[in-house]
XYZ file of C-alpha atoms in Angstrom:
89
model
C 92.396 117.618 112.155
C 88.831 116.877 112.963
C 87.809 113.594 115.052
C 85.861 112.482 111.873
C 89.000 112.243 109.711
C 90.782 110.227 112.457
C 87.759 108.031 112.703
C 87.413 107.660 108.951
C 91.265 106.699 108.617
C 91.277 104.133 111.403
C 87.965 102.643 109.920
C 89.877 102.324 106.580
C 92.872 100.773 108.219
C 90.582 98.312 109.854
C 89.341 97.259 106.570
C 92.875 97.018 105.177
C 93.941 95.038 108.226
C 90.974 92.604 107.698
C 91.739 92.125 104.118
C 95.511 91.708 104.615
C 94.455 88.970 107.168
C 92.521 87.173 104.837
C 95.599 87.324 102.441
C 97.732 85.737 105.179
C 95.283 82.991 105.756
C 95.434 81.763 102.043
C 97.660 78.784 101.417
C 100.859 79.423 99.897
C 104.138 80.833 101.421
C 104.224 83.827 99.191
C 100.564 85.011 100.163
C 101.258 84.472 103.828
C 104.491 86.648 103.556
C 102.837 89.398 101.691
C 99.758 89.175 103.996
C 101.661 89.631 106.853
C 104.002 92.468 105.592
C 100.914 94.472 104.623
C 99.163 93.930 108.045
C 102.203 94.947 109.605
C 102.556 98.111 107.572
C 98.804 98.782 108.507
C 99.534 98.507 112.215
C 102.224 101.059 111.721
C 100.177 103.288 110.165
C 97.306 102.956 112.785
C 99.754 103.849 115.447
C 100.992 106.705 113.354
C 97.243 108.001 113.060
C 96.935 107.479 116.648
C 99.912 109.527 117.652
C 98.674 112.543 115.355
C 95.139 112.208 117.072
C 96.692 112.292 120.494
C 99.297 114.896 119.497
C 101.929 112.949 121.325
C 105.030 111.510 119.472
C 105.963 108.852 122.067
C 104.990 105.951 120.061
C 106.418 107.187 116.706
C 109.932 105.396 117.663
C 107.797 102.359 118.103
C 106.330 102.579 114.614
C 109.787 103.111 113.152
C 111.303 100.069 114.822
C 108.357 97.865 113.926
C 108.686 99.144 110.340
C 112.583 98.430 109.869
C 112.067 94.868 111.690
C 108.896 94.094 109.305
C 111.211 95.052 106.362
C 114.234 92.992 107.449
C 111.758 90.151 108.091
C 110.202 90.432 104.744
C 113.456 90.424 102.949
C 114.756 87.478 104.930
C 111.460 85.376 104.194
C 111.804 86.400 100.460
C 115.322 85.004 100.431
C 114.307 81.909 101.931
C 111.615 81.400 99.560
C 113.873 82.178 96.738
C 116.332 79.618 97.829
C 113.802 77.025 98.602
C 112.658 77.737 94.872
C 116.191 77.368 93.444
C 116.676 74.109 95.421
C 113.490 72.265 94.485
C 112.644 73.736 91.154
């Protein structure tokens, strides 16, 4: 792949990260959870793109662990928000 593709991919991921951060800063628990989950997914994708650019698979394990922890964290927060809604509403 050419360096232009890597640069373009990282640029688009940077824009996605900025939008996800803006979503995470909105009021409301659901918006924060969604924004942080999206931000983590963008960071994982950026690590994967960087690993492809370097031709080194060292950080792919880190990306897999971060994705799994992000998934578990999102499920737990969704469960908590669901329980909070049932208890108060």
